Tab-separated table of C-alpha atoms in Angstrom:
chain	number	residue	atom	x	y	z
A	17	VAL	CA	-32.884	17.921	-17.950
A	18	GLN	CA	-32.275	14.440	-19.338
A	19	LEU	CA	-31.528	11.326	-17.313
A	20	GLN	CA	-29.493	8.468	-18.751
A	21	ALA	CA	-29.504	5.215	-16.833
A	22	SER	CA	-26.997	2.400	-17.241
A	23	GLY	CA	-26.099	-0.888	-15.630
A	24	GLY	CA	-28.258	-3.877	-14.841
A	25	GLY	CA	-28.535	-6.991	-16.953
A	26	LEU	CA	-28.659	-10.623	-15.925
A	27	VAL	CA	-27.438	-11.457	-12.428
A	28	GLN	CA	-27.548	-14.670	-10.438
A	29	ALA	CA	-29.402	-14.763	-7.150
A	30	GLY	CA	-27.105	-13.645	-4.367
A	31	GLY	CA	-25.080	-11.572	-6.753
A	32	SER	CA	-24.573	-7.833	-7.058
A	33	THR	CA	-24.837	-5.126	-9.641
A	34	ARG	CA	-24.785	-1.341	-9.734
A	35	LEU	CA	-27.034	1.041	-11.598
A	36	SER	CA	-26.049	4.552	-12.545
A	37	CYS	CA	-28.116	7.486	-13.703
A	38	ALA	CA	-26.581	10.714	-14.944
A	39	ALA	CA	-28.415	13.994	-15.390
A	40	SER	CA	-27.485	16.396	-18.159
A	41	GLY	CA	-28.719	19.688	-19.504
A	42	ARG	CA	-28.110	23.415	-19.261
A	43	ARG	CA	-28.263	25.558	-16.143
A	44	PHE	CA	-29.854	23.176	-13.698
A	45	THR	CA	-29.641	21.829	-10.195
A	46	ILE	CA	-30.860	18.506	-8.909
A	47	ASN	CA	-32.670	18.046	-5.616
A	48	THR	CA	-34.077	14.660	-4.629
A	49	MET	CA	-33.051	11.643	-6.676
A	50	GLU	CA	-34.837	8.312	-6.555
A	51	TRP	CA	-34.902	4.827	-7.960
A	52	TYR	CA	-38.160	3.105	-8.798
A	53	ARG	CA	-38.809	-0.325	-10.226
A	54	GLN	CA	-41.613	-2.028	-12.055
A	55	ALA	CA	-41.876	-5.780	-12.173
A	56	PRO	CA	-43.950	-7.540	-14.847
A	57	GLY	CA	-47.628	-7.189	-14.081
A	58	LYS	CA	-47.036	-4.925	-11.102
A	59	GLN	CA	-47.211	-1.230	-10.407
A	60	ARG	CA	-44.118	0.910	-10.278
A	61	GLU	CA	-42.766	1.149	-6.747
A	62	LEU	CA	-40.316	3.425	-4.997
A	63	VAL	CA	-37.100	1.625	-4.101
A	64	ALA	CA	-34.778	4.270	-2.680
A	65	THR	CA	-34.524	8.013	-2.189
A	66	ILE	CA	-31.608	10.346	-1.597
A	67	SER	CA	-31.892	14.031	-0.835
A	68	SER	CA	-29.518	16.735	-1.993
A	69	SER	CA	-27.845	16.588	1.425
A	70	GLY	CA	-27.423	12.815	1.259
A	71	SER	CA	-30.256	11.616	3.477
A	72	THR	CA	-31.520	8.252	2.308
A	73	ASP	CA	-34.626	6.116	2.624
A	74	TYR	CA	-35.436	2.637	1.354
A	75	ALA	CA	-38.351	0.358	0.728
A	76	ASP	CA	-38.547	-2.334	3.375
A	77	SER	CA	-37.999	-5.004	0.738
A	78	VAL	CA	-34.501	-3.721	-0.091
A	79	LYS	CA	-33.251	-2.391	3.242
A	80	GLY	CA	-29.859	-3.815	4.108
A	81	ARG	CA	-29.274	-5.003	0.531
A	82	PHE	CA	-29.438	-1.883	-1.642
A	83	THR	CA	-27.525	1.363	-1.198
A	84	ILE	CA	-28.355	4.607	-2.940
A	85	SER	CA	-25.660	7.243	-3.316
A	86	ARG	CA	-24.969	10.292	-5.410
A	87	ASP	CA	-22.119	12.319	-6.821
A	88	ASN	CA	-23.347	15.902	-6.962
A	89	ALA	CA	-20.349	17.036	-8.988
A	90	LYS	CA	-21.321	14.553	-11.693
A	91	ASN	CA	-25.094	14.918	-11.211
A	92	THR	CA	-25.225	11.150	-10.949
A	93	VAL	CA	-27.132	8.788	-8.684
A	94	TYR	CA	-26.164	5.181	-8.081
A	95	LEU	CA	-27.944	2.113	-6.785
A	96	GLN	CA	-25.702	-0.616	-5.445
A	97	MET	CA	-27.713	-3.818	-5.314
A	98	ASN	CA	-26.358	-6.718	-3.255
A	99	ASN	CA	-27.697	-10.130	-2.344
A	100	LEU	CA	-30.128	-9.941	-5.215
A	101	LYS	CA	-33.244	-12.093	-5.214
A	102	PRO	CA	-35.424	-13.247	-8.115
A	103	GLU	CA	-38.164	-10.935	-6.835
A	104	ASP	CA	-35.847	-7.980	-7.531
A	105	THR	CA	-36.312	-8.642	-11.236
A	106	ALA	CA	-37.773	-5.476	-12.726
A	107	VAL	CA	-37.166	-2.492	-14.925
A	108	TYR	CA	-35.470	0.113	-12.778
A	109	TYR	CA	-36.103	3.792	-13.367
A	110	CYS	CA	-34.249	6.784	-11.990
A	111	ASN	CA	-36.057	9.962	-11.140
A	112	ALA	CA	-34.776	13.414	-10.285
A	113	ASP	CA	-36.408	16.638	-9.204
A	114	SER	CA	-34.683	19.442	-11.066
A	115	LEU	CA	-34.669	23.199	-11.195
A	116	SER	CA	-33.430	24.753	-14.397
A	117	TRP	CA	-33.409	28.229	-15.841
A	118	LYS	CA	-34.440	29.414	-19.254
A	119	ASP	CA	-32.182	31.803	-21.104
A	120	GLU	CA	-34.190	34.788	-19.853
A	121	GLY	CA	-33.850	33.566	-16.284
A	122	THR	CA	-37.255	31.967	-15.743
A	123	PRO	CA	-36.924	29.017	-13.344
A	124	VAL	CA	-38.516	25.733	-14.343
A	125	ALA	CA	-39.126	22.935	-11.871
A	126	ALA	CA	-39.522	19.456	-13.273
A	127	ARG	CA	-39.697	15.811	-12.344
A	128	ASN	CA	-37.524	13.870	-14.733
A	129	TRP	CA	-37.448	10.157	-15.546
A	130	GLY	CA	-34.714	8.016	-16.991
A	131	GLN	CA	-35.432	5.485	-19.712
A	132	GLY	CA	-35.382	2.420	-17.472
A	133	THR	CA	-32.893	-0.400	-17.282
A	134	LEU	CA	-33.763	-4.073	-16.887
A	135	VAL	CA	-32.379	-6.130	-14.026
A	136	THR	CA	-33.056	-9.849	-14.251
A	137	VAL	CA	-32.148	-12.044	-11.299
A	138	SER	CA	-31.969	-15.740	-12.052
A	139	SER	CA	-32.530	-18.361	-9.367
């Protein structure tokens, strides 16, 4: 399973942007999908999680400002980011837990990462 992230870029403080991350491959299903971020000089941190049923959870730092959602038909997860702050500047990564099947039927569970997309919030 491959994840392709898009969106981000340069945004002014107080502004909004939306990230997308689409999963592709053969014979797979996606369970939990997540967004992480890594700011310069800091460790990667979990930002938001959404289960296959749509249950969500957020880091305290983004609650009330970010919204994670998913389109299961498109195997895509979104992160709507509002009221952005300079401290939100980071490379954002999507992550998805997948189950796929080899041609002979063997199931393969994997944790997949997107390539990362940079969000820069200017003050």
